[in-house]
mmCIF file with all atom_site columns, C-alpha atoms in Angstrom:
data_model
loop_
_atom_site.group_PDB
_atom_site.id
_atom_site.type_symbol
_atom_site.label_atom_id
_atom_site.label_alt_id
_atom_site.label_comp_id
_atom_site.label_asym_id
_atom_site.label_entity_id
_atom_site.label_seq_id
_atom_site.pdbx_PDB_ins_code
_atom_site.Cartn_x
_atom_site.Cartn_y
_atom_site.Cartn_z
_atom_site.occupancy
_atom_site.B_iso_or_equiv
_atom_site.pdbx_formal_charge
_atom_site.auth_seq_id
_atom_site.auth_comp_id
_atom_site.auth_asym_id
_atom_site.auth_atom_id
_atom_site.pdbx_PDB_model_num
ATOM 1   C CA . MET S 1 1   ? 70.903 28.841 -6.056  1.00 0.00 ? 1   MET S CA 1
ATOM 2   C CA . ASP S 1 2   ? 68.606 30.221 -9.122  1.00 0.00 ? 2   ASP S CA 1
ATOM 3   C CA . THR S 1 3   ? 69.449 32.549 -11.709 1.00 0.00 ? 3   THR S CA 1
ATOM 4   C CA . GLY S 1 4   ? 68.316 35.819 -9.568  1.00 0.00 ? 4   GLY S CA 1
ATOM 5   C CA . GLN S 1 5   ? 70.323 34.649 -6.545  1.00 0.00 ? 5   GLN S CA 1
ATOM 6   C CA . PHE S 1 6   ? 73.317 34.198 -8.564  1.00 0.00 ? 6   PHE S CA 1
ATOM 7   C CA . TRP S 1 7   ? 72.861 38.144 -10.208 1.00 0.00 ? 7   TRP S CA 1
ATOM 8   C CA . GLN S 1 8   ? 72.563 39.545 -6.009  1.00 0.00 ? 8   GLN S CA 1
ATOM 9   C CA . LEU S 1 9   ? 75.589 37.739 -5.560  1.00 0.00 ? 9   LEU S CA 1
ATOM 10  C CA . ILE S 1 10  ? 77.267 39.958 -7.602  1.00 0.00 ? 10  ILE S CA 1
ATOM 11  C CA . HIS S 1 11  ? 75.426 42.819 -7.211  1.00 0.00 ? 11  HIS S CA 1
ATOM 12  C CA . ASP S 1 12  ? 75.797 42.890 -3.382  1.00 0.00 ? 12  ASP S CA 1
ATOM 13  C CA . ALA S 1 13  ? 79.932 42.113 -4.269  1.00 0.00 ? 13  ALA S CA 1
ATOM 14  C CA . ARG S 1 14  ? 80.150 45.078 -6.941  1.00 0.00 ? 14  ARG S CA 1
ATOM 15  C CA . GLY S 1 15  ? 79.048 47.168 -4.192  1.00 0.00 ? 15  GLY S CA 1
ATOM 16  C CA . GLN S 1 16  ? 82.108 46.086 -1.769  1.00 0.00 ? 16  GLN S CA 1
ATOM 17  C CA . VAL S 1 17  ? 85.024 45.792 -3.542  1.00 0.00 ? 17  VAL S CA 1
ATOM 18  C CA . ALA S 1 18  ? 87.177 49.314 -4.475  1.00 0.00 ? 18  ALA S CA 1
ATOM 19  C CA . ASP S 1 19  ? 86.912 48.403 -8.396  1.00 0.00 ? 19  ASP S CA 1
ATOM 20  C CA . PRO S 1 20  ? 83.554 47.273 -8.864  1.00 0.00 ? 20  PRO S CA 1
ATOM 21  C CA . THR S 1 21  ? 85.402 46.893 -12.889 1.00 0.00 ? 21  THR S CA 1
ATOM 22  C CA . ASP S 1 22  ? 88.269 44.124 -11.700 1.00 0.00 ? 22  ASP S CA 1
ATOM 23  C CA . PRO S 1 23  ? 87.112 41.098 -12.405 1.00 0.00 ? 23  PRO S CA 1
ATOM 24  C CA . GLU S 1 24  ? 89.041 39.211 -9.820  1.00 0.00 ? 24  GLU S CA 1
ATOM 25  C CA . ALA S 1 25  ? 88.032 41.562 -7.241  1.00 0.00 ? 25  ALA S CA 1
ATOM 26  C CA . VAL S 1 26  ? 84.522 40.950 -7.696  1.00 0.00 ? 26  VAL S CA 1
ATOM 27  C CA . ALA S 1 27  ? 85.057 37.364 -8.370  1.00 0.00 ? 27  ALA S CA 1
ATOM 28  C CA . ALA S 1 28  ? 87.254 36.959 -4.196  1.00 0.00 ? 28  ALA S CA 1
ATOM 29  C CA . GLY S 1 29  ? 84.169 39.017 -3.031  1.00 0.00 ? 29  GLY S CA 1
ATOM 30  C CA . ALA S 1 30  ? 81.657 37.415 -3.938  1.00 0.00 ? 30  ALA S CA 1
ATOM 31  C CA . GLY S 1 31  ? 83.134 33.779 -3.364  1.00 0.00 ? 31  GLY S CA 1
ATOM 32  C CA . GLY S 1 32  ? 83.163 34.145 0.172   1.00 0.00 ? 32  GLY S CA 1
ATOM 33  C CA . PRO S 1 33  ? 79.373 34.419 0.981   1.00 0.00 ? 33  PRO S CA 1
ATOM 34  C CA . LEU S 1 34  ? 79.201 31.952 -1.869  1.00 0.00 ? 34  LEU S CA 1
ATOM 35  C CA . ALA S 1 35  ? 81.612 29.581 0.172   1.00 0.00 ? 35  ALA S CA 1
ATOM 36  C CA . GLY S 1 36  ? 79.218 29.839 3.514   1.00 0.00 ? 36  GLY S CA 1
ATOM 37  C CA . GLN S 1 37  ? 76.494 28.259 1.332   1.00 0.00 ? 37  GLN S CA 1
ATOM 38  C CA . SER S 1 38  ? 75.880 24.510 1.474   1.00 0.00 ? 38  SER S CA 1
ATOM 39  C CA . PRO S 1 39  ? 77.938 22.028 -1.296  1.00 0.00 ? 39  PRO S CA 1
ATOM 40  C CA . GLU S 1 40  ? 74.536 21.733 -3.223  1.00 0.00 ? 40  GLU S CA 1
ATOM 41  C CA . ARG S 1 41  ? 74.184 25.822 -3.903  1.00 0.00 ? 41  ARG S CA 1
ATOM 42  C CA . ILE S 1 42  ? 77.553 26.029 -4.615  1.00 0.00 ? 42  ILE S CA 1
ATOM 43  C CA . VAL S 1 43  ? 76.898 23.372 -6.866  1.00 0.00 ? 43  VAL S CA 1
ATOM 44  C CA . ALA S 1 44  ? 74.054 25.598 -8.531  1.00 0.00 ? 44  ALA S CA 1
ATOM 45  C CA . ALA S 1 45  ? 75.682 28.160 -8.900  1.00 0.00 ? 45  ALA S CA 1
ATOM 46  C CA . GLN S 1 46  ? 78.472 26.667 -10.807 1.00 0.00 ? 46  GLN S CA 1
ATOM 47  C CA . GLN S 1 47  ? 75.439 25.551 -13.396 1.00 0.00 ? 47  GLN S CA 1
ATOM 48  C CA . VAL S 1 48  ? 74.178 29.209 -13.023 1.00 0.00 ? 48  VAL S CA 1
ATOM 49  C CA . LEU S 1 49  ? 77.641 30.877 -14.386 1.00 0.00 ? 49  LEU S CA 1
ATOM 50  C CA . TRP S 1 50  ? 77.781 28.131 -16.778 1.00 0.00 ? 50  TRP S CA 1
ATOM 51  C CA . ASP S 1 51  ? 74.323 28.798 -18.533 1.00 0.00 ? 51  ASP S CA 1
ATOM 52  C CA . LEU S 1 52  ? 74.970 32.829 -18.381 1.00 0.00 ? 52  LEU S CA 1
ATOM 53  C CA . MET S 1 53  ? 78.908 31.912 -20.104 1.00 0.00 ? 53  MET S CA 1
ATOM 54  C CA . ALA S 1 54  ? 76.946 29.489 -22.592 1.00 0.00 ? 54  ALA S CA 1
ATOM 55  C CA . ALA S 1 55  ? 74.003 32.803 -22.950 1.00 0.00 ? 55  ALA S CA 1
ATOM 56  C CA . SER S 1 56  ? 77.248 34.767 -24.043 1.00 0.00 ? 56  SER S CA 1
ATOM 57  C CA . TYR S 1 57  ? 78.743 32.975 -26.490 1.00 0.00 ? 57  TYR S CA 1
ATOM 58  C CA . ARG S 1 58  ? 77.679 34.857 -29.447 1.00 0.00 ? 58  ARG S CA 1
ATOM 59  C CA . ALA S 1 59  ? 79.596 35.225 -32.947 1.00 0.00 ? 59  ALA S CA 1
ATOM 60  C CA . PRO S 1 60  ? 79.126 39.142 -33.224 1.00 0.00 ? 60  PRO S CA 1
ATOM 61  C CA . LEU S 1 61  ? 80.266 39.579 -29.748 1.00 0.00 ? 61  LEU S CA 1
ATOM 62  C CA . TRP S 1 62  ? 83.795 37.404 -30.464 1.00 0.00 ? 62  TRP S CA 1
ATOM 63  C CA . ALA S 1 63  ? 83.951 39.462 -33.171 1.00 0.00 ? 63  ALA S CA 1
ATOM 64  C CA . ALA S 1 64  ? 83.800 42.657 -31.140 1.00 0.00 ? 64  ALA S CA 1
ATOM 65  C CA . ALA S 1 65  ? 86.315 40.937 -28.702 1.00 0.00 ? 65  ALA S CA 1
ATOM 66  C CA . HIS S 1 66  ? 89.151 40.069 -31.196 1.00 0.00 ? 66  HIS S CA 1
ATOM 67  C CA . LEU S 1 67  ? 88.339 43.864 -32.413 1.00 0.00 ? 67  LEU S CA 1
ATOM 68  C CA . ILE S 1 68  ? 89.186 45.561 -29.115 1.00 0.00 ? 68  ILE S CA 1
ATOM 69  C CA . ASN S 1 69  ? 92.047 42.975 -28.110 1.00 0.00 ? 69  ASN S CA 1
ATOM 70  C CA . GLY S 1 70  ? 93.986 42.722 -31.416 1.00 0.00 ? 70  GLY S CA 1
ATOM 71  C CA . GLY S 1 71  ? 93.086 39.430 -31.735 1.00 0.00 ? 71  GLY S CA 1
ATOM 72  C CA . CYS S 1 72  ? 90.832 36.778 -29.308 1.00 0.00 ? 72  CYS S CA 1
ATOM 73  C CA . SER S 1 73  ? 91.393 33.141 -28.818 1.00 0.00 ? 73  SER S CA 1
ATOM 74  C CA . GLY S 1 74  ? 88.171 30.546 -27.932 1.00 0.00 ? 74  GLY S CA 1
ATOM 75  C CA . ASP S 1 75  ? 90.549 31.361 -23.865 1.00 0.00 ? 75  ASP S CA 1
ATOM 76  C CA . GLY S 1 76  ? 90.343 34.818 -24.445 1.00 0.00 ? 76  GLY S CA 1
ATOM 77  C CA . PHE S 1 77  ? 86.259 35.103 -25.033 1.00 0.00 ? 77  PHE S CA 1
ATOM 78  C CA . ASP S 1 78  ? 86.017 32.918 -22.180 1.00 0.00 ? 78  ASP S CA 1
ATOM 79  C CA . TYR S 1 79  ? 87.686 35.536 -20.061 1.00 0.00 ? 79  TYR S CA 1
ATOM 80  C CA . VAL S 1 80  ? 85.792 38.361 -21.996 1.00 0.00 ? 80  VAL S CA 1
ATOM 81  C CA . ARG S 1 81  ? 82.662 37.060 -20.818 1.00 0.00 ? 81  ARG S CA 1
ATOM 82  C CA . GLY S 1 82  ? 83.967 36.248 -17.381 1.00 0.00 ? 82  GLY S CA 1
ATOM 83  C CA . TRP S 1 83  ? 84.547 40.067 -17.324 1.00 0.00 ? 83  TRP S CA 1
ATOM 84  C CA . LEU S 1 84  ? 81.755 40.843 -18.290 1.00 0.00 ? 84  LEU S CA 1
ATOM 85  C CA . ILE S 1 85  ? 79.432 38.303 -15.923 1.00 0.00 ? 85  ILE S CA 1
ATOM 86  C CA . THR S 1 86  ? 81.850 40.352 -13.228 1.00 0.00 ? 86  THR S CA 1
ATOM 87  C CA . GLN S 1 87  ? 80.144 43.607 -14.657 1.00 0.00 ? 87  GLN S CA 1
ATOM 88  C CA . GLY S 1 88  ? 77.109 42.644 -13.727 1.00 0.00 ? 88  GLY S CA 1
ATOM 89  C CA . ARG S 1 89  ? 72.928 41.537 -15.146 1.00 0.00 ? 89  ARG S CA 1
ATOM 90  C CA . GLU S 1 90  ? 72.997 44.882 -17.655 1.00 0.00 ? 90  GLU S CA 1
ATOM 91  C CA . VAL S 1 91  ? 76.085 45.228 -18.782 1.00 0.00 ? 91  VAL S CA 1
ATOM 92  C CA . LEU S 1 92  ? 75.687 40.766 -19.996 1.00 0.00 ? 92  LEU S CA 1
ATOM 93  C CA . GLY S 1 93  ? 72.729 41.474 -20.782 1.00 0.00 ? 93  GLY S CA 1
ATOM 94  C CA . ARG S 1 94  ? 72.785 44.297 -23.616 1.00 0.00 ? 94  ARG S CA 1
ATOM 95  C CA . ALA S 1 95  ? 76.306 42.270 -24.657 1.00 0.00 ? 95  ALA S CA 1
ATOM 96  C CA . VAL S 1 96  ? 74.054 39.639 -26.083 1.00 0.00 ? 96  VAL S CA 1
ATOM 97  C CA . ARG S 1 97  ? 70.798 37.933 -27.468 1.00 0.00 ? 97  ARG S CA 1
ATOM 98  C CA . PRO S 1 98  ? 69.829 34.573 -27.196 1.00 0.00 ? 98  PRO S CA 1
ATOM 99  C CA . CYS S 1 99  ? 69.751 31.604 -29.934 1.00 0.00 ? 99  CYS S CA 1
ATOM 100 C CA . GLY S 1 100 ? 69.986 27.960 -30.085 1.00 0.00 ? 100 GLY S CA 1
ATOM 101 C CA . VAL S 1 101 ? 72.492 25.644 -28.035 1.00 0.00 ? 101 VAL S CA 1
ATOM 102 C CA . ARG S 1 102 ? 74.718 22.809 -28.042 1.00 0.00 ? 102 ARG S CA 1
ATOM 103 C CA . ARG S 1 103 ? 75.924 20.108 -25.177 1.00 0.00 ? 103 ARG S CA 1
ATOM 104 C CA . HIS S 1 104 ? 79.659 20.627 -23.760 1.00 0.00 ? 104 HIS S CA 1
ATOM 105 C CA . ARG S 1 105 ? 81.117 19.808 -20.819 1.00 0.00 ? 105 ARG S CA 1
ATOM 106 C CA . PRO S 1 106 ? 83.303 22.475 -19.717 1.00 0.00 ? 106 PRO S CA 1
ATOM 107 C CA . GLY S 1 107 ? 86.751 22.014 -16.917 1.00 0.00 ? 107 GLY S CA 1
ATOM 108 C CA . PRO S 1 108 ? 88.077 24.486 -14.320 1.00 0.00 ? 108 PRO S CA 1
ATOM 109 C CA . GLY S 1 109 ? 88.443 28.190 -15.211 1.00 0.00 ? 109 GLY S CA 1
ATOM 110 C CA . VAL S 1 110 ? 91.846 29.032 -14.936 1.00 0.00 ? 110 VAL S CA 1
ATOM 111 C CA . ARG S 1 111 ? 91.189 32.995 -13.732 1.00 0.00 ? 111 ARG S CA 1
ATOM 112 C CA . GLY S 1 112 ? 89.682 34.532 -11.116 1.00 0.00 ? 112 GLY S CA 1
ATOM 113 C CA . ASP S 1 113 ? 86.449 35.569 -12.228 1.00 0.00 ? 113 ASP S CA 1
ATOM 114 C CA . LEU S 1 114 ? 85.343 32.198 -14.271 1.00 0.00 ? 114 LEU S CA 1
ATOM 115 C CA . ALA S 1 115 ? 86.108 30.352 -10.788 1.00 0.00 ? 115 ALA S CA 1
ATOM 116 C CA . ILE S 1 116 ? 84.174 32.235 -8.610  1.00 0.00 ? 116 ILE S CA 1
ATOM 117 C CA . VAL S 1 117 ? 82.438 28.812 -7.200  1.00 0.00 ? 117 VAL S CA 1
ATOM 118 C CA . TRP S 1 118 ? 85.466 26.928 -8.244  1.00 0.00 ? 118 TRP S CA 1
ATOM 119 C CA . ASP S 1 119 ? 86.937 28.403 -5.360  1.00 0.00 ? 119 ASP S CA 1
ATOM 120 C CA . ALA S 1 120 ? 84.293 28.350 -3.063  1.00 0.00 ? 120 ALA S CA 1
ATOM 121 C CA . HIS S 1 121 ? 83.599 24.954 -3.356  1.00 0.00 ? 121 HIS S CA 1
ATOM 122 C CA . LEU S 1 122 ? 87.239 24.178 -2.308  1.00 0.00 ? 122 LEU S CA 1
ATOM 123 C CA . THR S 1 123 ? 87.173 27.102 0.522   1.00 0.00 ? 123 THR S CA 1
ATOM 124 C CA . ALA S 1 124 ? 83.904 25.238 1.912   1.00 0.00 ? 124 ALA S CA 1
ATOM 125 C CA . THR S 1 125 ? 84.703 21.839 1.079   1.00 0.00 ? 125 THR S CA 1
ATOM 126 C CA . GLY S 1 126 ? 88.457 21.544 1.024   1.00 0.00 ? 126 GLY S CA 1
ATOM 127 C CA . GLU S 1 127 ? 87.681 19.172 -2.014  1.00 0.00 ? 127 GLU S CA 1
ATOM 128 C CA . GLU S 1 128 ? 87.629 20.563 -5.921  1.00 0.00 ? 128 GLU S CA 1
ATOM 129 C CA . LEU S 1 129 ? 84.496 21.508 -7.600  1.00 0.00 ? 129 LEU S CA 1
ATOM 130 C CA . PRO S 1 130 ? 83.562 17.714 -9.175  1.00 0.00 ? 130 PRO S CA 1
ATOM 131 C CA . GLY S 1 131 ? 83.407 18.459 -12.725 1.00 0.00 ? 131 GLY S CA 1
ATOM 132 C CA . ASP S 1 132 ? 80.043 16.219 -13.554 1.00 0.00 ? 132 ASP S CA 1
ATOM 133 C CA . VAL S 1 133 ? 77.944 17.984 -12.143 1.00 0.00 ? 133 VAL S CA 1
ATOM 134 C CA . PHE S 1 134 ? 76.372 20.617 -14.382 1.00 0.00 ? 134 PHE S CA 1
ATOM 135 C CA . THR S 1 135 ? 77.194 21.109 -18.218 1.00 0.00 ? 135 THR S CA 1
ATOM 136 C CA . ILE S 1 136 ? 77.450 24.142 -20.452 1.00 0.00 ? 136 ILE S CA 1
ATOM 137 C CA . SER S 1 137 ? 74.956 24.664 -23.141 1.00 0.00 ? 137 SER S CA 1
ATOM 138 C CA . TYR S 1 138 ? 76.732 26.368 -26.005 1.00 0.00 ? 138 TYR S CA 1
ATOM 139 C CA . PRO S 1 139 ? 74.640 28.192 -29.154 1.00 0.00 ? 139 PRO S CA 1
ATOM 140 C CA . ASP S 1 140 ? 75.464 27.335 -32.398 1.00 0.00 ? 140 ASP S CA 1
ATOM 141 C CA . LEU S 1 141 ? 77.675 30.232 -33.539 1.00 0.00 ? 141 LEU S CA 1
ATOM 142 C CA . ASP S 1 142 ? 75.494 31.811 -36.423 1.00 0.00 ? 142 ASP S CA 1
ATOM 143 C CA . PRO S 1 143 ? 76.984 31.321 -39.700 1.00 0.00 ? 143 PRO S CA 1
ATOM 144 C CA . ALA S 1 144 ? 76.850 34.154 -41.175 1.00 0.00 ? 144 ALA S CA 1
ATOM 145 C CA . TRP S 1 145 ? 80.098 35.489 -39.195 1.00 0.00 ? 145 TRP S CA 1
ATOM 146 C CA . ARG S 1 146 ? 82.478 33.006 -40.225 1.00 0.00 ? 146 ARG S CA 1
ATOM 147 C CA . PHE S 1 147 ? 85.048 35.282 -41.680 1.00 0.00 ? 147 PHE S CA 1
ATOM 148 C CA . ASP S 1 148 ? 88.572 36.398 -40.834 1.00 0.00 ? 148 ASP S CA 1
ATOM 149 C CA . PHE S 1 149 ? 88.725 38.205 -37.875 1.00 0.00 ? 149 PHE S CA 1
ATOM 150 C CA . GLY S 1 150 ? 91.567 39.994 -39.178 1.00 0.00 ? 150 GLY S CA 1
ATOM 151 C CA . ASP S 1 151 ? 89.973 41.227 -41.707 1.00 0.00 ? 151 ASP S CA 1
ATOM 152 C CA . PRO S 1 152 ? 89.733 45.064 -41.470 1.00 0.00 ? 152 PRO S CA 1
ATOM 153 C CA . ALA S 1 153 ? 87.730 45.836 -44.431 1.00 0.00 ? 153 ALA S CA 1
ATOM 154 C CA . GLU S 1 154 ? 85.013 42.908 -42.511 1.00 0.00 ? 154 GLU S CA 1
ATOM 155 C CA . MET S 1 155 ? 85.091 44.086 -39.476 1.00 0.00 ? 155 MET S CA 1
ATOM 156 C CA . ALA S 1 156 ? 84.483 47.980 -40.531 1.00 0.00 ? 156 ALA S CA 1
ATOM 157 C CA . ARG S 1 157 ? 81.773 46.903 -42.379 1.00 0.00 ? 157 ARG S CA 1
ATOM 158 C CA . ARG S 1 158 ? 79.830 44.461 -39.517 1.00 0.00 ? 158 ARG S CA 1
ATOM 159 C CA . LEU S 1 159 ? 80.944 46.924 -36.712 1.00 0.00 ? 159 LEU S CA 1
ATOM 160 C CA . PRO S 1 160 ? 81.411 49.694 -37.691 1.00 0.00 ? 160 PRO S CA 1
ATOM 161 C CA . ALA S 1 161 ? 81.204 52.229 -34.988 1.00 0.00 ? 161 ALA S CA 1
ATOM 162 C CA . LEU S 1 162 ? 83.395 49.767 -33.009 1.00 0.00 ? 162 LEU S CA 1
ATOM 163 C CA . SER S 1 163 ? 86.094 49.430 -35.305 1.00 0.00 ? 163 SER S CA 1
ATOM 164 C CA . ALA S 1 164 ? 86.081 53.865 -36.367 1.00 0.00 ? 164 ALA S CA 1
ATOM 165 C CA . LEU S 1 165 ? 87.214 54.280 -32.500 1.00 0.00 ? 165 LEU S CA 1
#
């Protein structure tokens, strides 16, 4: 499975669920058809998912998530990015910009929107997705954004429109 096929899976799922803003519903809607694929394609989908998670690993996005949610841990930021992915290619694309990467091995997601592929692999094979068949490449966070996200004045300076809300 390539990135375009993954996005088509998300698009189709969003079109079939009652509430396309519900990440768990979209994940479940995408997981069914994915579970009908070969184990190799399911594993390839997991790599695409983690590549998208890496593409959205951006300090300004993390700061925005912190501001919107009144705080945002590392896990919380994973969930925000998982939600963005379930909202579709255009939504994610508006939220991120490309930059350099570093290598990291992920563990399984704990929320439905991050477990699309894990659940599909389990359904298709009866086994958990092997953790050594994919990697995630996280970019280095922009050092210019290393500040206390809890500082309202700095957040207002850097994210004025969002802070005004």
